[in-house]
Every structure is written in structure tokens, then in C-alpha cells.
Tab-separated table of C-alpha atoms in Angstrom:
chain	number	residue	atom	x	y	z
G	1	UNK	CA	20.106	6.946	-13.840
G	2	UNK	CA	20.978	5.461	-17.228
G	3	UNK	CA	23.065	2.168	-17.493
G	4	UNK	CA	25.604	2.853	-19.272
G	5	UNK	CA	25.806	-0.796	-21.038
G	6	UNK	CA	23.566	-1.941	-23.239
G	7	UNK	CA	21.046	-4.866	-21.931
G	8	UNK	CA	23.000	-7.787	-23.584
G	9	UNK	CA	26.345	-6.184	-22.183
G	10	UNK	CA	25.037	-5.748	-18.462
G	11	UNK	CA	23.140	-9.239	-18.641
G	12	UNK	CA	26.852	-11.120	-19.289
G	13	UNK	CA	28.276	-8.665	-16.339
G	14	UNK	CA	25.142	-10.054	-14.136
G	15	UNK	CA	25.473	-13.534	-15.534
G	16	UNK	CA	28.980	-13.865	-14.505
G	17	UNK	CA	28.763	-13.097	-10.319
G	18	UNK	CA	29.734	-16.171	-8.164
G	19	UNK	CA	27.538	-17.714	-6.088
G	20	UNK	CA	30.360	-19.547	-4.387
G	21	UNK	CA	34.032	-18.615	-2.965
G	22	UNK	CA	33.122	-15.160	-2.792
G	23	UNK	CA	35.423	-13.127	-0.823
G	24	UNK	CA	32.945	-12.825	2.696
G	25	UNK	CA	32.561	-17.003	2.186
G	26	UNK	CA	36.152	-17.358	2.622
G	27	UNK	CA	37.031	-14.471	5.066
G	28	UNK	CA	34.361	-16.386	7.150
G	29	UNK	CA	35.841	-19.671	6.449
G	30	UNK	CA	39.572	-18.891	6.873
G	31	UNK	CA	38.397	-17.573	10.660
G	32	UNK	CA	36.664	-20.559	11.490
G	33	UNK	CA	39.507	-22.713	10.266
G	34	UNK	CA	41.800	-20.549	12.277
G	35	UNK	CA	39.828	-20.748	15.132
G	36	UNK	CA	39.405	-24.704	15.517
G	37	UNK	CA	36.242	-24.928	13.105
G	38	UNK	CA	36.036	-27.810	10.726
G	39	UNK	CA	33.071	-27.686	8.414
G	40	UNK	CA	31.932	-28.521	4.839
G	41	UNK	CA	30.480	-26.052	2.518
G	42	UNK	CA	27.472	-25.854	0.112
G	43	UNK	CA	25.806	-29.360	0.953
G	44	UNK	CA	23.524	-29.881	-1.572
G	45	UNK	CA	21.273	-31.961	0.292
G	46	UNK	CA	20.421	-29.303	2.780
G	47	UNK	CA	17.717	-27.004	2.151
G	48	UNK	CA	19.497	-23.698	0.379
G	49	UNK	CA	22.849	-25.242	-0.168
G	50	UNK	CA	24.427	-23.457	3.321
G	51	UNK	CA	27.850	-21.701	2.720
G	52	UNK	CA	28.757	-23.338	5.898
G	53	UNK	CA	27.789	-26.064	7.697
G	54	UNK	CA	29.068	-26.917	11.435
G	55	UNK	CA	27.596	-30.514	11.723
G	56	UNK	CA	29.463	-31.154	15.183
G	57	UNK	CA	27.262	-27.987	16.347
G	58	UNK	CA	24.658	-28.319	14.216
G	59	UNK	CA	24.900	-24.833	13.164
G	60	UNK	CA	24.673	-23.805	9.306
G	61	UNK	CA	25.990	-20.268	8.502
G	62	UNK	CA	24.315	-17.934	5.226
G	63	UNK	CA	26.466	-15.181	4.272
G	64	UNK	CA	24.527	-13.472	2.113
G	65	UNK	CA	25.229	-10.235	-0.262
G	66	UNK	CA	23.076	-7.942	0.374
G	67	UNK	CA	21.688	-6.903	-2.604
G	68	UNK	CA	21.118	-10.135	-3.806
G	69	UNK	CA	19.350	-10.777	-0.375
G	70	UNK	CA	17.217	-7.885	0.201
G	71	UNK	CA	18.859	-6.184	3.278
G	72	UNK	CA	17.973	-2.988	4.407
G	73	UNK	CA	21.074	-1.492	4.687
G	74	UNK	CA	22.520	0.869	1.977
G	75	UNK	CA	24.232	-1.999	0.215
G	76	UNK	CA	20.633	-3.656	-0.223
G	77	UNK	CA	19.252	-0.653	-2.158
G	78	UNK	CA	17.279	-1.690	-5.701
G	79	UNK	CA	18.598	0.093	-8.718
G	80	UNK	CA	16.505	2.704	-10.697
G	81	UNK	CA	16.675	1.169	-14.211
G	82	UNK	CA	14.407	-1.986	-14.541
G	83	UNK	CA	13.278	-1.356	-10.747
G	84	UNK	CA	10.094	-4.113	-11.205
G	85	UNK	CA	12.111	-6.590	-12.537
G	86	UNK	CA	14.847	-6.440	-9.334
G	87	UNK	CA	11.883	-5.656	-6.905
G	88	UNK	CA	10.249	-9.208	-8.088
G	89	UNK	CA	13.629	-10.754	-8.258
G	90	UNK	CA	14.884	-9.908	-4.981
G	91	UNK	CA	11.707	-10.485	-3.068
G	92	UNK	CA	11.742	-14.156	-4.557
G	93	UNK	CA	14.995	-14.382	-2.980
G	94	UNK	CA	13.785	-13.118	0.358
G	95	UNK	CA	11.045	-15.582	0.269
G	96	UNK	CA	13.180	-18.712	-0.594
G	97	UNK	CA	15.467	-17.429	1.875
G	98	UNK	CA	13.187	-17.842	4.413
G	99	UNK	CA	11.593	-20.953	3.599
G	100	UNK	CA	15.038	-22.572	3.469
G	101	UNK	CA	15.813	-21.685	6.834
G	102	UNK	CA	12.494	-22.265	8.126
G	103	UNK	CA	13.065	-25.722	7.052
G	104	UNK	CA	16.470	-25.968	8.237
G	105	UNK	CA	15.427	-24.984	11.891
G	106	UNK	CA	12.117	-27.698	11.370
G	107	UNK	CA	15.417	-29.958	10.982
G	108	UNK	CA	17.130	-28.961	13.997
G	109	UNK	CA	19.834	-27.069	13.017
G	110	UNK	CA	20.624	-23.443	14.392
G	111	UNK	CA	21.276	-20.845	11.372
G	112	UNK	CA	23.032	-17.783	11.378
G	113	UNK	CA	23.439	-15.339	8.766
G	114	UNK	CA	26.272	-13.164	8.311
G	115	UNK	CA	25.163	-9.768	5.789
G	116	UNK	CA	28.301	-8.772	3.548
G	117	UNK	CA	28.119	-5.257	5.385
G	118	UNK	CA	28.953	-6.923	8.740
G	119	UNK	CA	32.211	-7.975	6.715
G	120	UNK	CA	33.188	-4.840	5.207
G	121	UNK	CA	35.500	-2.725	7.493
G	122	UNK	CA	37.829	-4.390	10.064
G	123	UNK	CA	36.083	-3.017	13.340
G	124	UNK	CA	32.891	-4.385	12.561
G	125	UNK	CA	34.267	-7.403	10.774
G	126	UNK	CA	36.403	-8.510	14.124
G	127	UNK	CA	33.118	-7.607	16.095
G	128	UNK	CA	30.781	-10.082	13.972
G	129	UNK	CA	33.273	-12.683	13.585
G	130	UNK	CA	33.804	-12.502	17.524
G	131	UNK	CA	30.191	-12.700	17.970
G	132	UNK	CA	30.224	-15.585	15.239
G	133	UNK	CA	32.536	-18.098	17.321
G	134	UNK	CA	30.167	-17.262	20.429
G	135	UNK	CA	26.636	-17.997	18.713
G	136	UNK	CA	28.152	-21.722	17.392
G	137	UNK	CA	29.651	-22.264	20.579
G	138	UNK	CA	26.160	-21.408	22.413
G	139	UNK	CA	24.650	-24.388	20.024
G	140	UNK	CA	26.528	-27.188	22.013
G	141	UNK	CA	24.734	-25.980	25.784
């Protein structure tokens, strides 16, 4: 597989991707919100700046992209061009990851992360958001 832009052209694509508002963050949000959920959203002071944090439940939320993550679905799969660099950049990613929420649970909260493929087609959205409002509420026994 060749790239078909050159390096400087595909590092401004790459340099451009939100970290925040993406559309799963607010599909997530917006069903919260509709649901009775108040929450804030990246606190910086928390260990990985959580999309979404339930501080009456003391649950934080992740959703994560899964490339940018490292899941193993088909979403999470490294590219062929410059496969050491992503390799190496994605595994750093998995590793903060997991020391973030390894801290955050040292803290007491409860996380949950939410993959972008459990958000991508309405039947498994409505199942995982369904799920969602029963693993916060399952925080408070």
C-alpha cells in the first residue's frame, strides 16, 4: 500500500484530528444528558483528562478511537506504510492508557471505556449505551 500524499501532506491531515468533541464524545454525552446525567468533561486535573466525568457516581467514562487506542477490532488495525513508527506510537498510547486508569481506580473512581466500534451502527450503539446507564448506576450500590 502506497500513501497516496506525500509525508508533509499526510502529517497536516494527521495533525489536524480532534482530540475533543468528536462525534462518539457527544453521541455519548447527548444520551447521558437525555437520560438525567450531569457531568463535566476533560478535567484536567484527573489523570488522562476523562471525556466524561460522573462525580455524583464517581464514574469517569474514556471513549476512545480505536486506532488511536490500540483495539483489536478491525478499526484498530496498524497501517502498512511507516508500520514501526504507528506500532511504537500506538503502544505508547496503550501504556499511558493504562497507567491513567490504573491511577484513576488507585483514586476511587470506577472507569469505563466506550471503543468507537461499540458506537458505530444503531443496534449495537442502543445496546452499549443501555449497558452504559446500567454500569454508572451500579457505582452508587
Amino acid at each position: 500500500f502506497v500513501d497516496i500524499y506525500s509525508k508533509n501532506k499526510r502529517s497536516n491531515i494527521m495533525s489536524r484530528i480532534s482530540g475533543n468533541n468528536t462525534k462518539p464524545e457527544i453521541l455519548v454525552r447527548k444520551y447521558l444528558f437525555s437520560h438525567g446525567f450531569r457531568y463535566r468533561k476533560n478535567k484536567k486535573e484527573l489523570p488522562g483528562k476523562p471525556d466524561i466525568v460522573l462525580s455524583k457516581y464517581h464514574v469517569i467514562i474514556f471513549i476512545n478511537g480505536c486506532f488511536w487506542h490500540g483495539h483489536t477490532c478491525r478499526a484498530g488495525r496498524l497501517p502498512e506504510t511507516n508500520h514501526a513508527f504507528w506500532e511504537n506510537k500506538i503502544h505508547k498510547n496503550i501504556l499511558r492508557d493504562k497507567k491513567n486508569i490504573q491511577e484513576l481506580e488507585t483514586r476511587g473512581w470506577k472507569v469505563i471505556v466506550i471503543w468507537e466500534c461499540e458506537l458505530k451502527n444503531t443496534t449495537l450503539q442502543n445496546n452499549r449505551l443501555t449497558l452504559l446507564i446500567s454500569e454508572i448506576k451500579s457505582n452508587l450500590a
